[in-house]
mmCIF file of C-alpha atoms in Angstrom:
data_model
loop_
_atom_site.group_PDB
_atom_site.id
_atom_site.type_symbol
_atom_site.label_atom_id
_atom_site.label_comp_id
_atom_site.label_asym_id
_atom_site.label_seq_id
_atom_site.Cartn_x
_atom_site.Cartn_y
_atom_site.Cartn_z
ATOM 1 C CA MET A 1205 -17.166 2.101 -22.672
ATOM 2 C CA SER A 1206 -18.414 4.774 -20.261
ATOM 3 C CA GLY A 1207 -22.110 4.371 -21.095
ATOM 4 C CA ASN A 1208 -22.619 1.343 -18.849
ATOM 5 C CA VAL A 1209 -20.605 2.691 -15.903
ATOM 6 C CA PRO A 1210 -22.787 3.977 -13.022
ATOM 7 C CA ALA A 1211 -22.421 7.644 -12.127
ATOM 8 C CA SER A 1212 -21.308 6.680 -8.623
ATOM 9 C CA THR A 1213 -18.438 4.646 -10.082
ATOM 10 C CA ARG A 1214 -17.372 7.549 -12.293
ATOM 11 C CA THR A 1215 -17.424 9.870 -9.289
ATOM 12 C CA LEU A 1216 -15.257 7.518 -7.240
ATOM 13 C CA ARG A 1217 -12.816 7.165 -10.132
ATOM 14 C CA VAL A 1218 -12.431 10.937 -10.318
ATOM 15 C CA LEU A 1219 -11.831 11.171 -6.566
ATOM 16 C CA THR A 1220 -9.323 8.325 -6.661
ATOM 17 C CA PHE A 1221 -7.447 9.884 -9.571
ATOM 18 C CA LEU A 1222 -7.287 13.324 -7.965
ATOM 19 C CA ALA A 1223 -6.094 11.777 -4.704
ATOM 20 C CA THR A 1224 -3.080 10.258 -6.470
ATOM 21 C CA GLN A 1225 -1.969 13.533 -8.083
ATOM 22 C CA PRO A 1226 0.590 15.882 -6.506
ATOM 23 C CA GLY A 1227 -1.682 18.865 -7.184
ATOM 24 C CA PRO A 1228 -4.643 20.152 -9.231
ATOM 25 C CA VAL A 1229 -4.793 18.920 -12.844
ATOM 26 C CA PRO A 1230 -6.473 20.013 -16.109
ATOM 27 C CA MET A 1231 -9.857 18.553 -16.991
ATOM 28 C CA GLU A 1232 -8.390 16.798 -20.038
ATOM 29 C CA ARG A 1233 -6.179 14.646 -17.802
ATOM 30 C CA ILE A 1234 -9.138 13.723 -15.602
ATOM 31 C CA ALA A 1235 -11.244 12.762 -18.624
ATOM 32 C CA SER A 1236 -8.429 10.617 -19.998
ATOM 33 C CA ALA A 1237 -7.732 8.941 -16.649
ATOM 34 C CA VAL A 1238 -11.343 7.925 -15.987
ATOM 35 C CA GLY A 1239 -12.281 7.187 -19.608
ATOM 36 C CA LEU A 1240 -14.983 9.819 -20.073
ATOM 37 C CA PRO A 1241 -15.767 12.284 -22.883
ATOM 38 C CA ARG A 1242 -14.860 15.886 -22.145
ATOM 39 C CA SER A 1243 -18.504 16.975 -21.924
ATOM 40 C CA SER A 1244 -19.410 14.209 -19.456
ATOM 41 C CA THR A 1245 -16.353 15.007 -17.358
ATOM 42 C CA TYR A 1246 -17.313 18.676 -17.234
ATOM 43 C CA HIS A 1247 -20.841 17.931 -15.964
ATOM 44 C CA LEU A 1248 -19.546 15.409 -13.440
ATOM 45 C CA LEU A 1249 -16.983 17.870 -12.123
ATOM 46 C CA ARG A 1250 -19.617 20.593 -11.836
ATOM 47 C CA ALA A 1251 -21.771 18.307 -9.671
ATOM 48 C CA MET A 1252 -18.779 17.396 -7.509
ATOM 49 C CA ILE A 1253 -17.879 21.074 -7.142
ATOM 50 C CA ASP A 1254 -21.434 21.838 -5.972
ATOM 51 C CA GLU A 1255 -21.083 19.164 -3.278
ATOM 52 C CA GLY A 1256 -17.640 20.353 -2.196
ATOM 53 C CA PHE A 1257 -15.679 17.278 -3.294
ATOM 54 C CA VAL A 1258 -13.821 19.103 -6.085
ATOM 55 C CA VAL A 1259 -12.500 22.642 -6.301
ATOM 56 C CA HIS A 1260 -11.986 24.550 -9.565
ATOM 57 C CA LEU A 1261 -9.037 26.924 -9.957
ATOM 58 C CA PRO A 1262 -10.218 29.125 -12.861
ATOM 59 C CA GLU A 1263 -6.945 31.046 -13.298
ATOM 60 C CA GLU A 1264 -5.014 27.795 -13.668
ATOM 61 C CA LYS A 1265 -7.820 25.915 -15.466
ATOM 62 C CA ARG A 1266 -7.263 23.006 -13.108
ATOM 63 C CA TYR A 1267 -9.261 20.886 -10.684
ATOM 64 C CA GLY A 1268 -8.304 19.478 -7.296
ATOM 65 C CA LEU A 1269 -9.813 17.819 -4.243
ATOM 66 C CA GLY A 1270 -12.283 19.920 -2.269
ATOM 67 C CA VAL A 1271 -12.924 20.315 1.440
ATOM 68 C CA ALA A 1272 -15.584 17.581 1.492
ATOM 69 C CA ALA A 1273 -13.004 15.048 0.300
ATOM 70 C CA PHE A 1274 -10.706 16.147 3.128
ATOM 71 C CA GLU A 1275 -13.554 15.700 5.615
ATOM 72 C CA ILE A 1276 -14.132 12.130 4.387
ATOM 73 C CA GLY A 1277 -10.445 11.360 4.779
ATOM 74 C CA SER A 1278 -10.411 12.861 8.263
ATOM 75 C CA ALA A 1279 -13.442 10.785 9.207
ATOM 76 C CA TYR A 1280 -11.622 7.649 8.095
ATOM 77 C CA LEU A 1281 -8.685 8.556 10.331
ATOM 78 C CA ARG A 1282 -11.084 8.863 13.263
ATOM 79 C CA HIS A 1283 -12.576 5.439 12.564
ATOM 80 C CA ASP A 1284 -9.349 3.714 11.415
ATOM 81 C CA PRO A 1285 -11.124 0.327 11.013
ATOM 82 C CA LEU A 1286 -8.159 -1.475 9.471
ATOM 83 C CA GLU A 1287 -5.850 -0.426 12.281
ATOM 84 C CA ARG A 1288 -8.420 -1.432 14.907
ATOM 85 C CA LEU A 1289 -8.781 -4.874 13.357
ATOM 86 C CA ALA A 1290 -5.043 -5.410 13.032
ATOM 87 C CA ARG A 1291 -3.630 -3.947 16.249
ATOM 88 C CA PRO A 1292 -4.583 -6.859 18.573
ATOM 89 C CA LEU A 1293 -3.011 -9.283 16.094
ATOM 90 C CA LEU A 1294 0.241 -7.290 16.023
ATOM 91 C CA VAL A 1295 0.327 -7.087 19.813
ATOM 92 C CA GLN A 1296 -0.042 -10.860 20.035
ATOM 93 C CA LEU A 1297 2.587 -11.398 17.340
ATOM 94 C CA VAL A 1298 5.122 -9.211 19.161
ATOM 95 C CA HIS A 1299 4.419 -11.126 22.365
ATOM 96 C CA GLU A 1300 5.093 -14.435 20.584
ATOM 97 C CA VAL A 1301 8.219 -13.531 18.612
ATOM 98 C CA GLY A 1302 9.778 -10.725 20.652
ATOM 99 C CA GLN A 1303 10.463 -8.500 17.619
ATOM 100 C CA THR A 1304 8.922 -5.346 16.122
ATOM 101 C CA ALA A 1305 5.782 -5.886 14.019
ATOM 102 C CA HIS A 1306 4.244 -3.561 11.412
ATOM 103 C CA LEU A 1307 1.077 -3.176 9.396
ATOM 104 C CA GLY A 1308 1.642 -1.724 5.915
ATOM 105 C CA VAL A 1309 -0.414 -0.887 2.840
ATOM 106 C CA LEU A 1310 0.457 -0.163 -0.777
ATOM 107 C CA HIS A 1311 0.229 3.371 -2.105
ATOM 108 C CA GLY A 1312 1.298 3.277 -5.723
ATOM 109 C CA ARG A 1313 4.895 2.059 -5.821
ATOM 110 C CA GLU A 1314 5.390 2.682 -2.121
ATOM 111 C CA LEU A 1315 4.677 0.815 1.098
ATOM 112 C CA VAL A 1316 3.154 2.988 3.834
ATOM 113 C CA TYR A 1317 3.320 1.880 7.472
ATOM 114 C CA LEU A 1318 0.062 2.297 9.397
ATOM 115 C CA LEU A 1319 0.909 0.534 12.660
ATOM 116 C CA LYS A 1320 4.008 -0.347 14.633
ATOM 117 C CA GLU A 1321 4.125 -2.539 17.736
ATOM 118 C CA GLN A 1322 7.364 -3.012 19.642
ATOM 119 C CA PRO A 1323 8.755 -5.397 22.262
ATOM 120 C CA PRO A 1324 9.955 -4.052 25.639
ATOM 121 C CA ARG A 1325 13.478 -3.543 24.271
ATOM 122 C CA PRO A 1326 12.975 -2.452 20.661
ATOM 123 C CA VAL A 1327 15.611 -2.080 17.972
ATOM 124 C CA THR A 1328 15.936 1.346 16.346
ATOM 125 C CA LEU A 1329 14.501 1.098 12.825
ATOM 126 C CA VAL A 1330 13.778 3.472 9.928
ATOM 127 C CA THR A 1331 10.264 2.061 9.768
ATOM 128 C CA ASP A 1332 7.640 4.027 11.665
ATOM 129 C CA VAL A 1333 3.991 4.982 11.297
ATOM 130 C CA GLY A 1334 3.567 7.148 8.206
ATOM 131 C CA VAL A 1335 6.965 6.269 6.724
ATOM 132 C CA ARG A 1336 6.953 5.412 3.010
ATOM 133 C CA LEU A 1337 9.493 3.039 1.457
ATOM 134 C CA PRO A 1338 9.886 1.539 -2.032
ATOM 135 C CA ALA A 1339 7.476 -1.398 -2.208
ATOM 136 C CA THR A 1340 9.909 -3.569 -4.183
ATOM 137 C CA LEU A 1341 12.537 -3.337 -1.437
ATOM 138 C CA THR A 1342 10.304 -4.144 1.536
ATOM 139 C CA ALA A 1343 8.991 -7.566 2.493
ATOM 140 C CA SER A 1344 5.558 -6.034 3.144
ATOM 141 C CA GLY A 1345 5.491 -4.308 -0.230
ATOM 142 C CA ARG A 1346 6.408 -7.439 -2.149
ATOM 143 C CA ALA A 1347 3.981 -9.594 -0.143
ATOM 144 C CA LEU A 1348 1.233 -7.267 -1.372
ATOM 145 C CA LEU A 1349 2.561 -6.968 -4.934
ATOM 146 C CA ALA A 1350 2.664 -10.773 -5.162
ATOM 147 C CA GLU A 1351 -1.122 -10.835 -4.726
ATOM 148 C CA LEU A 1352 -1.810 -8.327 -7.514
ATOM 149 C CA PRO A 1353 -2.594 -9.314 -11.114
ATOM 150 C CA PRO A 1354 0.552 -9.314 -13.316
ATOM 151 C CA ALA A 1355 -0.895 -6.531 -15.493
ATOM 152 C CA GLN A 1356 -1.251 -4.272 -12.466
ATOM 153 C CA VAL A 1357 2.330 -4.933 -11.400
ATOM 154 C CA ARG A 1358 3.476 -4.124 -14.934
ATOM 155 C CA ALA A 1359 1.513 -0.861 -14.860
ATOM 156 C CA LEU A 1360 3.186 0.127 -11.580
ATOM 157 C CA PHE A 1361 6.696 -0.673 -12.817
ATOM 158 C CA PRO A 1362 6.738 -0.073 -16.580
ATOM 159 C CA ALA A 1363 10.431 0.870 -16.911
ATOM 160 C CA PRO A 1364 13.816 0.453 -15.167
ATOM 161 C CA GLU A 1365 13.553 3.971 -13.771
ATOM 162 C CA SER A 1366 10.456 2.829 -11.847
ATOM 163 C CA PHE A 1367 12.761 0.893 -9.504
ATOM 164 C CA VAL A 1368 14.600 2.381 -6.522
ATOM 165 C CA ARG A 1369 17.899 1.173 -5.087
ATOM 166 C CA ARG A 1370 19.064 1.864 -1.535
ATOM 167 C CA THR A 1371 21.754 -0.724 -0.716
ATOM 168 C CA ASP A 1372 22.560 -2.186 -4.165
ATOM 169 C CA LEU A 1373 20.164 -5.048 -3.402
ATOM 170 C CA GLY A 1374 16.684 -5.836 -4.663
ATOM 171 C CA PRO A 1375 15.013 -6.144 -8.077
ATOM 172 C CA GLN A 1376 15.916 -3.576 -10.715
ATOM 173 C CA THR A 1377 13.808 -4.808 -13.635
ATOM 174 C CA LEU A 1378 10.261 -6.067 -14.089
ATOM 175 C CA THR A 1379 11.591 -9.520 -14.983
ATOM 176 C CA GLN A 1380 13.578 -9.738 -11.752
ATOM 177 C CA LEU A 1381 10.612 -8.505 -9.737
ATOM 178 C CA ARG A 1382 8.215 -11.000 -11.313
ATOM 179 C CA ARG A 1383 10.582 -13.866 -10.562
ATOM 180 C CA ILE A 1384 10.853 -12.855 -6.905
ATOM 181 C CA LEU A 1385 7.100 -12.289 -6.560
ATOM 182 C CA ALA A 1386 6.330 -15.715 -8.040
ATOM 183 C CA ASP A 1387 8.598 -17.402 -5.502
ATOM 184 C CA GLU A 1388 7.227 -15.408 -2.584
ATOM 185 C CA LYS A 1389 3.606 -15.961 -3.573
ATOM 186 C CA ARG A 1390 4.299 -19.689 -3.770
ATOM 187 C CA GLN A 1391 5.770 -19.817 -0.268
ATOM 188 C CA GLY A 1392 3.155 -17.487 1.233
ATOM 189 C CA PHE A 1393 5.522 -14.851 2.624
ATOM 190 C CA ALA A 1394 8.181 -12.389 1.494
ATOM 191 C CA VAL A 1395 11.663 -11.831 2.898
ATOM 192 C CA GLU A 1396 14.081 -8.924 2.593
ATOM 193 C CA ASP A 1397 17.522 -8.836 4.127
ATOM 194 C CA SER A 1398 19.498 -5.569 4.045
ATOM 195 C CA PHE A 1399 17.477 -4.189 1.097
ATOM 196 C CA ILE A 1400 16.557 -1.095 3.159
ATOM 197 C CA THR A 1401 19.076 -1.028 5.999
ATOM 198 C CA PRO A 1402 22.251 -3.141 6.107
ATOM 199 C CA GLY A 1403 22.017 -5.770 8.833
ATOM 200 C CA VAL A 1404 18.230 -5.491 9.194
ATOM 201 C CA ALA A 1405 15.752 -8.018 7.761
ATOM 202 C CA SER A 1406 11.971 -8.394 7.504
ATOM 203 C CA VAL A 1407 9.481 -11.171 6.853
ATOM 204 C CA ALA A 1408 5.916 -10.341 5.762
ATOM 205 C CA SER A 1409 2.659 -11.921 4.653
ATOM 206 C CA ALA A 1410 -0.394 -10.300 3.048
ATOM 207 C CA ALA A 1411 -4.019 -10.211 4.194
ATOM 208 C CA VAL A 1412 -6.691 -10.164 1.470
ATOM 209 C CA ASP A 1413 -10.341 -9.181 1.284
ATOM 210 C CA HIS A 1414 -13.356 -11.176 0.080
ATOM 211 C CA ALA A 1415 -12.347 -10.608 -3.551
ATOM 212 C CA GLY A 1416 -8.790 -11.827 -2.975
ATOM 213 C CA HIS A 1417 -7.408 -8.289 -3.274
ATOM 214 C CA PRO A 1418 -4.433 -7.559 -1.005
ATOM 215 C CA VAL A 1419 -5.434 -5.072 1.693
ATOM 216 C CA ALA A 1420 -2.462 -4.935 4.060
ATOM 217 C CA ALA A 1421 0.665 -6.821 5.042
ATOM 218 C CA ILE A 1422 1.827 -7.857 8.483
ATOM 219 C CA SER A 1423 5.587 -7.947 8.934
ATOM 220 C CA VAL A 1424 8.242 -8.509 11.566
ATOM 221 C CA THR A 1425 11.534 -6.606 11.353
ATOM 222 C CA PHE A 1426 14.705 -7.632 13.173
ATOM 223 C CA ARG A 1427 18.481 -7.436 13.144
ATOM 224 C CA THR A 1428 19.847 -10.294 11.078
ATOM 225 C CA ASP A 1429 22.081 -11.475 13.927
ATOM 226 C CA ALA A 1430 19.126 -11.556 16.349
ATOM 227 C CA VAL A 1431 17.156 -14.274 14.548
ATOM 228 C CA PRO A 1432 19.179 -17.320 13.379
ATOM 229 C CA THR A 1433 18.390 -18.586 9.896
ATOM 230 C CA THR A 1434 17.093 -21.837 11.412
ATOM 231 C CA ASP A 1435 14.449 -19.884 13.379
ATOM 232 C CA ARG A 1436 13.075 -17.937 10.419
ATOM 233 C CA PRO A 1437 10.673 -20.612 9.128
ATOM 234 C CA HIS A 1438 8.980 -20.570 12.546
ATOM 235 C CA LEU A 1439 8.872 -16.766 12.429
ATOM 236 C CA ALA A 1440 7.346 -16.850 8.942
ATOM 237 C CA HIS A 1441 4.719 -19.314 10.181
ATOM 238 C CA LYS A 1442 3.698 -16.969 12.993
ATOM 239 C CA ILE A 1443 3.448 -14.030 10.589
ATOM 240 C CA ARG A 1444 1.356 -16.046 8.145
ATOM 241 C CA GLN A 1445 -0.983 -16.996 10.982
ATOM 242 C CA ALA A 1446 -1.443 -13.328 11.894
ATOM 243 C CA ALA A 1447 -2.059 -12.365 8.252
ATOM 244 C CA LYS A 1448 -4.618 -15.166 7.870
ATOM 245 C CA ALA A 1449 -6.363 -13.978 11.039
ATOM 246 C CA LEU A 1450 -6.564 -10.462 9.584
ATOM 247 C CA THR A 1451 -7.891 -11.917 6.335
ATOM 248 C CA ARG A 1452 -10.701 -13.593 8.279
ATOM 249 C CA ARG A 1453 -11.470 -10.323 10.042
ATOM 250 C CA LEU A 1454 -11.706 -8.676 6.618
ATOM 251 C CA HIS A 1455 -14.058 -11.461 5.491
ATOM 252 C CA GLY A 1456 -11.445 -12.701 3.057
#
């Protein structure tokens, strides 16, 4: 399996795996995660250590991300291309609908907020830049999950304990989640009402890249009594327009 995989791909897989771990891990776990023999993993890690992308903790017999990986991540934060592409669209969306708009991305089972644009008189919300929430309970998270292959969704939520409950609402099994995702993918947007905070709702739509992979979701969050049910189709239309504009900017 690994013989036909370019070395650059193997290197990126190691970096991606280490970035998802809470701390340094043994070499055996790295080899298993990226599908390499132990000997090949050892030589790859040695090369990455020499370049500063991996650090070896000999006393613990574990490997973690090195300073060079941190520098790459810091450089991304300085460039923030996704945020730069999306911010004008969120500003315009807030101007049109008069409610708070967000940009969010998936990180495992969580939705992470990257941007937040507010109207002149904003509503206090738990959502803010850097906040992480269960993806299955947020409109943005489910808008993104709906665009993933079913096998990937199953891998993210393999068991009932994979699901989080905050207000006794939202999917609690893979079957329930799949049913909701199918409906939301069909309509082109996701909706959550009081899944995170009672009396607060969100509508979201996903932007995809050239390969059809979901990159980020644009959402609008509001108090349920501030937007009548009859006005929500119009709101969803505006959000879908913004998400499609971001898709075009991403060459999707």
